CSV table of C-alpha atoms in Angstrom, one decimal:
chain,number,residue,atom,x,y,z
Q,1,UNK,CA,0.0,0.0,0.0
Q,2,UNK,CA,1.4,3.4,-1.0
Q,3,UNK,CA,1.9,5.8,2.3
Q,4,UNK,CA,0.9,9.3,2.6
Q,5,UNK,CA,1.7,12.4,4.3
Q,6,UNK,CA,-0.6,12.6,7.7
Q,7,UNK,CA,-1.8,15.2,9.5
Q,8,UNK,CA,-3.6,15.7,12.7
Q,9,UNK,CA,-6.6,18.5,12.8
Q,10,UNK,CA,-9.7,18.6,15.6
Q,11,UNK,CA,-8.2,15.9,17.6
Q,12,UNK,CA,-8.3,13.8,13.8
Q,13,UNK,CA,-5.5,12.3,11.8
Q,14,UNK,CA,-5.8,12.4,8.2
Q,15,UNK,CA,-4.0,11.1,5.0
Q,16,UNK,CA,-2.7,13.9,2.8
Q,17,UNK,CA,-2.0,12.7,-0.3
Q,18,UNK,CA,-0.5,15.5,-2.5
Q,19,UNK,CA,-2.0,18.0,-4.5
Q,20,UNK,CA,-0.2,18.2,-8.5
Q,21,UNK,CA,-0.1,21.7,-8.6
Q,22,UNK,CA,1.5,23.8,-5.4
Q,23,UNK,CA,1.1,27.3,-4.7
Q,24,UNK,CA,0.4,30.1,-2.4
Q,25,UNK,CA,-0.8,33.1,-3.9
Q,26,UNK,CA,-2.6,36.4,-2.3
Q,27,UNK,CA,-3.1,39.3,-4.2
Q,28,UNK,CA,-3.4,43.0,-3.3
Q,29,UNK,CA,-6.4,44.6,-2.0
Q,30,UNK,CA,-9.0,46.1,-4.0
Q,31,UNK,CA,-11.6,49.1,-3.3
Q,32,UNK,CA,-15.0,48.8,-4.4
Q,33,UNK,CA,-17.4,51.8,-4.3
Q,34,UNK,CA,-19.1,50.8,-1.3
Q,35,UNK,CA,-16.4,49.5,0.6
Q,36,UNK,CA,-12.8,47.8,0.6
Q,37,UNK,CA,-13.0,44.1,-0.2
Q,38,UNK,CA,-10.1,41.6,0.9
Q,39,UNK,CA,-9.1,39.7,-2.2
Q,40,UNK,CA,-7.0,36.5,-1.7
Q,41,UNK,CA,-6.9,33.0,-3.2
Q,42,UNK,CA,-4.7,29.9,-1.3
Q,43,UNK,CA,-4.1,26.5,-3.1
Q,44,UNK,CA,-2.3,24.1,-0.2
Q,45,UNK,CA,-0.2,20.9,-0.4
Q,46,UNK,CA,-2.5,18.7,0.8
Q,47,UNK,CA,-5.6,17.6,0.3
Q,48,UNK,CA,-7.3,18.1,3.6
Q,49,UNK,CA,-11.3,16.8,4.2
Q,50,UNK,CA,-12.3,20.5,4.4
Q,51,UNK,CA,-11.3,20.8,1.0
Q,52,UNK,CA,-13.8,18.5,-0.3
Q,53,UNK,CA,-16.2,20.0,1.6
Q,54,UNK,CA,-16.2,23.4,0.0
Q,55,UNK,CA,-17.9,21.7,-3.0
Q,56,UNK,CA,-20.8,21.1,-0.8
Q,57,UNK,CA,-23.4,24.4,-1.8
Q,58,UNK,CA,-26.3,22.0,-1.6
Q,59,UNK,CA,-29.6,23.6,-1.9
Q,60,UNK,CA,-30.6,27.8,-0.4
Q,61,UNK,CA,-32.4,28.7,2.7
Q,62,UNK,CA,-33.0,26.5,5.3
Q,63,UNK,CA,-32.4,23.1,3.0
Q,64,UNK,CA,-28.9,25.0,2.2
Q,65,UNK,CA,-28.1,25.3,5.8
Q,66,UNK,CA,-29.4,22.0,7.0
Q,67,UNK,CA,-27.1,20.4,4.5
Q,68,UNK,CA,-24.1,22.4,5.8
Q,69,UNK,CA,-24.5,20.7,9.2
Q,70,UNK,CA,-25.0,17.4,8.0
Q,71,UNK,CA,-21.5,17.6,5.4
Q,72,UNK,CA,-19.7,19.1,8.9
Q,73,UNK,CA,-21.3,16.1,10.8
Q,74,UNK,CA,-20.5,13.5,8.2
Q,75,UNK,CA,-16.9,14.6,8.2
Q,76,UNK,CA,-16.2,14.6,11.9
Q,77,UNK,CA,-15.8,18.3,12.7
Q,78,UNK,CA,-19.4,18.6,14.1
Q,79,UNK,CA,-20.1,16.0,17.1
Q,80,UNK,CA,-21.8,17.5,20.0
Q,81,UNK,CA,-25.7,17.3,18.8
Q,82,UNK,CA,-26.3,21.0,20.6
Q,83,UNK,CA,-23.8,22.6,18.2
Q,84,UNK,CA,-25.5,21.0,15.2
Q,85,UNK,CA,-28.9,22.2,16.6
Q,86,UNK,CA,-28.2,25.7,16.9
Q,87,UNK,CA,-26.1,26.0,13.5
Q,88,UNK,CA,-29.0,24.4,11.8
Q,89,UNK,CA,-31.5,27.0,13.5
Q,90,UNK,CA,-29.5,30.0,12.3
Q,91,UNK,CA,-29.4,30.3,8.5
Q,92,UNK,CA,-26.0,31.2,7.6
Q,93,UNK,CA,-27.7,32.6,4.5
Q,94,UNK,CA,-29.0,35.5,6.3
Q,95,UNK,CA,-25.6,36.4,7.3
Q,96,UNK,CA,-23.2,36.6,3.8
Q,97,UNK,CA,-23.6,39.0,1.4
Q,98,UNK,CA,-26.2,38.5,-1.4
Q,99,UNK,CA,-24.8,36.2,-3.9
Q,100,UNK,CA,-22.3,34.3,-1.9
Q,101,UNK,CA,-21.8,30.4,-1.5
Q,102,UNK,CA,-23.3,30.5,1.5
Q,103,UNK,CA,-23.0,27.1,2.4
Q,104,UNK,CA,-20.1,26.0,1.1
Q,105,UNK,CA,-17.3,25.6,3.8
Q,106,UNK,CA,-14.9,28.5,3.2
Q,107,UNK,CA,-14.2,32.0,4.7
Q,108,UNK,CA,-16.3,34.6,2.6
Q,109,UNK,CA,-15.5,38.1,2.5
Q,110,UNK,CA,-17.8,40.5,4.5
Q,111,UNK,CA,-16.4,44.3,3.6
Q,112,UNK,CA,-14.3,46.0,5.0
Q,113,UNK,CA,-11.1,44.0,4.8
Q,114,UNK,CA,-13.3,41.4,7.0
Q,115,UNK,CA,-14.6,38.2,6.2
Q,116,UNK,CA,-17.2,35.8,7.8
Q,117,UNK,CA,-15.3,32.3,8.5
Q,118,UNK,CA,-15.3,29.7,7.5
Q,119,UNK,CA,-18.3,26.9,9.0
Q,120,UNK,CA,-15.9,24.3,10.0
Q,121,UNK,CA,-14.6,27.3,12.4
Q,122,UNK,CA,-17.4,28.0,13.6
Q,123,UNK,CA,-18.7,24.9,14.7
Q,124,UNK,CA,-14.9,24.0,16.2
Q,125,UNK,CA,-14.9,27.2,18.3
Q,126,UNK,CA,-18.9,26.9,19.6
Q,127,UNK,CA,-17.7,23.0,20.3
Q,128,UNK,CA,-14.4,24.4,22.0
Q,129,UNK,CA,-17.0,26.9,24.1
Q,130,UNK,CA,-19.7,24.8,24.4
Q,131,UNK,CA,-19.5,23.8,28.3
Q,132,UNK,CA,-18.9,28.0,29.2
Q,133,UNK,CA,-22.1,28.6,26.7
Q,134,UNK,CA,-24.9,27.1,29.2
Q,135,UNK,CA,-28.2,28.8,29.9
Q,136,UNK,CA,-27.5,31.8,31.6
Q,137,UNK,CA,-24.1,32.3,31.0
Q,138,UNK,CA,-22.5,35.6,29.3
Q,139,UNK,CA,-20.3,35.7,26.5
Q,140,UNK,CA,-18.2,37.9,24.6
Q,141,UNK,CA,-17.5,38.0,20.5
Q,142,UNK,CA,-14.8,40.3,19.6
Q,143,UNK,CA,-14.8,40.9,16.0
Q,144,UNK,CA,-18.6,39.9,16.0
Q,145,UNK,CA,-18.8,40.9,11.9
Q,146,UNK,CA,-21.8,39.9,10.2
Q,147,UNK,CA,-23.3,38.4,13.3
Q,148,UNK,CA,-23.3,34.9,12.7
Q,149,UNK,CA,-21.5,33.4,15.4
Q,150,UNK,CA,-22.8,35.9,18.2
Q,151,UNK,CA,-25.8,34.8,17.0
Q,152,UNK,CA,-25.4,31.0,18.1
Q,153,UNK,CA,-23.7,32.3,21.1
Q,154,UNK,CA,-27.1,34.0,21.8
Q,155,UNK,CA,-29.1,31.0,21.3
Q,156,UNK,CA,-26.9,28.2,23.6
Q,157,UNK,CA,-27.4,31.1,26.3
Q,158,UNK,CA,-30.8,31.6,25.9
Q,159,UNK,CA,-33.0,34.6,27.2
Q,160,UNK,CA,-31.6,34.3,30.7
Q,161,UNK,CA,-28.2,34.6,29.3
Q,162,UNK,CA,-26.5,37.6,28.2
Q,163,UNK,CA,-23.9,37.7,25.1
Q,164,UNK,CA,-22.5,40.9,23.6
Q,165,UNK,CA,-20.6,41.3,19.9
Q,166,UNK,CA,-18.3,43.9,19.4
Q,167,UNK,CA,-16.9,45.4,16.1
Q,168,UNK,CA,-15.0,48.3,15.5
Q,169,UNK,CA,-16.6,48.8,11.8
Q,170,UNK,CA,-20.1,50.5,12.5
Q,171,UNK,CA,-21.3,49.6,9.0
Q,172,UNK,CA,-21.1,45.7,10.1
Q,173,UNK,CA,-22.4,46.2,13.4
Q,174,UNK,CA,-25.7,47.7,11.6
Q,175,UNK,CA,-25.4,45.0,9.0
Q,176,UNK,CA,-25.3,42.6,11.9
Q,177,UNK,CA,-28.2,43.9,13.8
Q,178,UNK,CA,-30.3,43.5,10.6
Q,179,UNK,CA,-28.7,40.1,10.0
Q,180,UNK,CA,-30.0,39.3,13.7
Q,181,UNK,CA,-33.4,40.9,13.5
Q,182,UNK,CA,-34.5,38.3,10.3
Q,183,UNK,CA,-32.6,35.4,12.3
Q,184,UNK,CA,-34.3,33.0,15.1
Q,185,UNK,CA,-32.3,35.1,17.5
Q,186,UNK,CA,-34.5,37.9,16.9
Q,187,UNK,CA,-36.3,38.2,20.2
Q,188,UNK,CA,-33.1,37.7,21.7
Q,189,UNK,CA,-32.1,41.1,20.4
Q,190,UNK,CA,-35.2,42.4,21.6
Q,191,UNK,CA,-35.2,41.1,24.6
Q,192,UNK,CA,-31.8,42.6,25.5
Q,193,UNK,CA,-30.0,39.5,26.5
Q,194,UNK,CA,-28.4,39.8,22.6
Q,195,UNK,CA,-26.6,43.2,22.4
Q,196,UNK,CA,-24.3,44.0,19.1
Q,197,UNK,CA,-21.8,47.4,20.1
Q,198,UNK,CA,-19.5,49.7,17.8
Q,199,UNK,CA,-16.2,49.6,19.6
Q,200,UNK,CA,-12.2,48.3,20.1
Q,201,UNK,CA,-12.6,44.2,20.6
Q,202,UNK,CA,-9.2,44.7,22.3
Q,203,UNK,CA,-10.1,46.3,25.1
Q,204,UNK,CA,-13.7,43.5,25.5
Q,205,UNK,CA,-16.7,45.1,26.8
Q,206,UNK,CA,-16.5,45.9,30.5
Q,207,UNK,CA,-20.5,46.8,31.1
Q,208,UNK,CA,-21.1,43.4,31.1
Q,209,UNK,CA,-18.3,41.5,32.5
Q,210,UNK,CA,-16.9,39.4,33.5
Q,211,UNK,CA,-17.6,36.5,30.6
Q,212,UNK,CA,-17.7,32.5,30.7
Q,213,UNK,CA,-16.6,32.6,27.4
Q,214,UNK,CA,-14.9,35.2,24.9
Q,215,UNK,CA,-14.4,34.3,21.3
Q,216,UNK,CA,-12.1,36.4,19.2
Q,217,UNK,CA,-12.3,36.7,15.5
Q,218,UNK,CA,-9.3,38.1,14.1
Q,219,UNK,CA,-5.7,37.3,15.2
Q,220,UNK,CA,-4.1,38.9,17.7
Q,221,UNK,CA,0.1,39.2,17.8
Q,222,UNK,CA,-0.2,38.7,21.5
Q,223,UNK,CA,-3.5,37.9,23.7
Q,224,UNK,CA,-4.9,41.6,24.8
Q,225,UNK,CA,-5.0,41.7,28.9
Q,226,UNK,CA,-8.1,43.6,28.8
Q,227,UNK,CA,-9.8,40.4,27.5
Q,228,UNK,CA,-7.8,38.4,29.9
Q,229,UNK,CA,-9.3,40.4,33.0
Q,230,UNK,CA,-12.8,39.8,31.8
Q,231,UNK,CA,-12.8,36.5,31.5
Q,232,UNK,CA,-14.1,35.0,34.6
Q,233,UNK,CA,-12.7,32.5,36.9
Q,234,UNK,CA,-13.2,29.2,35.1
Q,235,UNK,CA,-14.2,31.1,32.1
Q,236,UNK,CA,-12.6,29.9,28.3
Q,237,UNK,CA,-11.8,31.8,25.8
Q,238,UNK,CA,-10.3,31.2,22.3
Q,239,UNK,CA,-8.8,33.2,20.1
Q,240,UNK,CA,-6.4,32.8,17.3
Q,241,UNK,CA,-3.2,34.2,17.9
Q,242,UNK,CA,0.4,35.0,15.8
Q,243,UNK,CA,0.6,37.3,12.4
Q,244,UNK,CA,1.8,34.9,9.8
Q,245,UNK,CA,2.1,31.6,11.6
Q,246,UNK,CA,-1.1,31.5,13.8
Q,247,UNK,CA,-2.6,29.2,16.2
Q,248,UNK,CA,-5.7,29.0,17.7
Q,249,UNK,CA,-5.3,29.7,21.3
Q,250,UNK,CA,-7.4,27.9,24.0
Q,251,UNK,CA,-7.1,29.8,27.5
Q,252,UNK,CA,-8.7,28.1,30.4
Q,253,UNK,CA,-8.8,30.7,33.8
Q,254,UNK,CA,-9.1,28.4,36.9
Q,255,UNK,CA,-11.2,30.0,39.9
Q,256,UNK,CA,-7.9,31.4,41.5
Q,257,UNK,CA,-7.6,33.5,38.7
Q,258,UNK,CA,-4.4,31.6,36.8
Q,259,UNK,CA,-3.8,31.3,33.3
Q,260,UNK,CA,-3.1,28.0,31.5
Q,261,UNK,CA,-3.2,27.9,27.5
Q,262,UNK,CA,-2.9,25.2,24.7
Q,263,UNK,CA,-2.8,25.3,20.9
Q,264,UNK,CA,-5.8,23.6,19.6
Q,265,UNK,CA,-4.7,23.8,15.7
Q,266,UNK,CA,-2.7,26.1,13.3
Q,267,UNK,CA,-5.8,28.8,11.4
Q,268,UNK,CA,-5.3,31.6,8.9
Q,269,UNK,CA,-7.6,34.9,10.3
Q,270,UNK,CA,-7.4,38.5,9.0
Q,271,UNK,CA,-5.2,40.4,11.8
Q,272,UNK,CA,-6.7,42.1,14.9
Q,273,UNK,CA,-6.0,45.6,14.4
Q,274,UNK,CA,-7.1,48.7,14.6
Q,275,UNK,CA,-10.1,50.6,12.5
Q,276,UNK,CA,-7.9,52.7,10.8
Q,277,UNK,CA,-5.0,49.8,9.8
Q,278,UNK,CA,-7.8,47.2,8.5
Q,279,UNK,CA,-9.8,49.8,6.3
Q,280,UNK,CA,-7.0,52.0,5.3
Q,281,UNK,CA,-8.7,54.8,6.8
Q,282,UNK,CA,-11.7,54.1,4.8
């Protein structure tokens, strides 16, 4: 039998056979009229399982979305049945631009110099949260975009919970509130225990604190200590960290207040940065 390279991703060894063509391209940014796009096209060594996913774009609306989950559950990235549940409710359709593969597995881009990622990140970091995103529980989304994620955060929480997205571009925090308005978390956002705010990710959102769980969105060159203080004892939160070698970043705060960290994979995320460096002054 012929070996292969193997790689280990999600706690899941794979075979890698080689791709025949090799190459890592990204090309320069381009403005549009209503707002700067990122623009950037990666072809890898190795043929991972996510890669045959992104051919999945079965269906629109809600048959779209259902299929999503069931392609992320067939290939071993979804397996806790409450994370399938509440990416199944939220139609990731309402929460790409218009036109978009919205169910394909791949990182879309959003405006801005932003993008939306990709499912298969999604459902690793609500699995990853999962046990700090009980009923009741608050949670923080830095870098909140289009809404999607805060939006599942919202709904493992439920009413009696409190979750809170943050985005320093106001144009995607109003995009986001719209996004969440036409979305079953709704009369979450109208009940107040959903909240989406204009404002610096890295320094969180202190009204609220401190958080069970903080997901972070964009990677940061080093883990902000703002975000670090409002994270509660025995709180979680992951973020992807590094500029262009970057991990995603597990970090566990035991009821005594230390800190104890593990990489849970390497990731590719746009950088966390300020509003000025990530539109150009837009």
């Amino acid at each position: 039998m012929r070996s292969c390279p193997t790689f280990t991703a999600f706690g899941r060894h794979y075979c890698a056979p080689p791709r025949r063509l090799v190459s890592l391209t990204f090309t320069s940014l381009h403005r549009h009229n209503s707002a700067p796009f990122l623009n950037f096209s990666l072809f890898t060594a190795f043929r991972s399982p996510f890669s045959r996913m992104e051919q999945f774009q079965t269906g629109t609306g809600s048959t779209g979305n259902k299929a999503m989950v069931e392609n992320l559950k067939r290939f071993g990235v979804i397996s806790s049945k409450k994370v399938a549940e509440v990416m199944e409710a939220l139609d990731r359709g309402l929460f790409v631009p218009v036109g978009s593969s919205a169910y394909a597995d791949t990182p879309l881009p959003i405006g801005y110099n932003a993008t939306i990622s990709a499912p298969h990140m999604h459902a690793t970091c609500l699995q990853l949260l999962e046990d700090k995103l009980q009923p009741g529980m608050r949670a923080l989304d830095v870098g909140s975009g289009t809404g999607y994620l805060t939006g599942c955060f919202a709904l493992m929480v439920g009413a009696e919970g409190r979750v809170v997205g943050v985005d320093h571009i106001p144009q995607l925090v109003d995009m986001s509130i719209k996004n969440v308005e036409k979305s079953v978390a709704g009369s979450l956002l109208q009940k107040g225990s959903l909240s989406l705010h204009v404002g610096d990710g890295r320094k969180g959102w202190g009204e609220f604190a401190p958080y069970d769980a903080i997901h972070v969105g964009a990677a940061a060159s080093e883990i902000p200590q703002a975000l670090l203080d409002q994270l509660k004892p025995g709180g979680r939160m992951v973020i992807p960290v590094g500029t262009y070698f970057q991990e995603l970043k597990v970090i566990d705060k035991s009821e005594d207040g230390s800190i104890k960290a593990r990489t849970e994979t390497s990731v590719r995320y746009v950088p966390l940065t300020s509003r000025v460096e990530q539109t150009g002054g837009f």
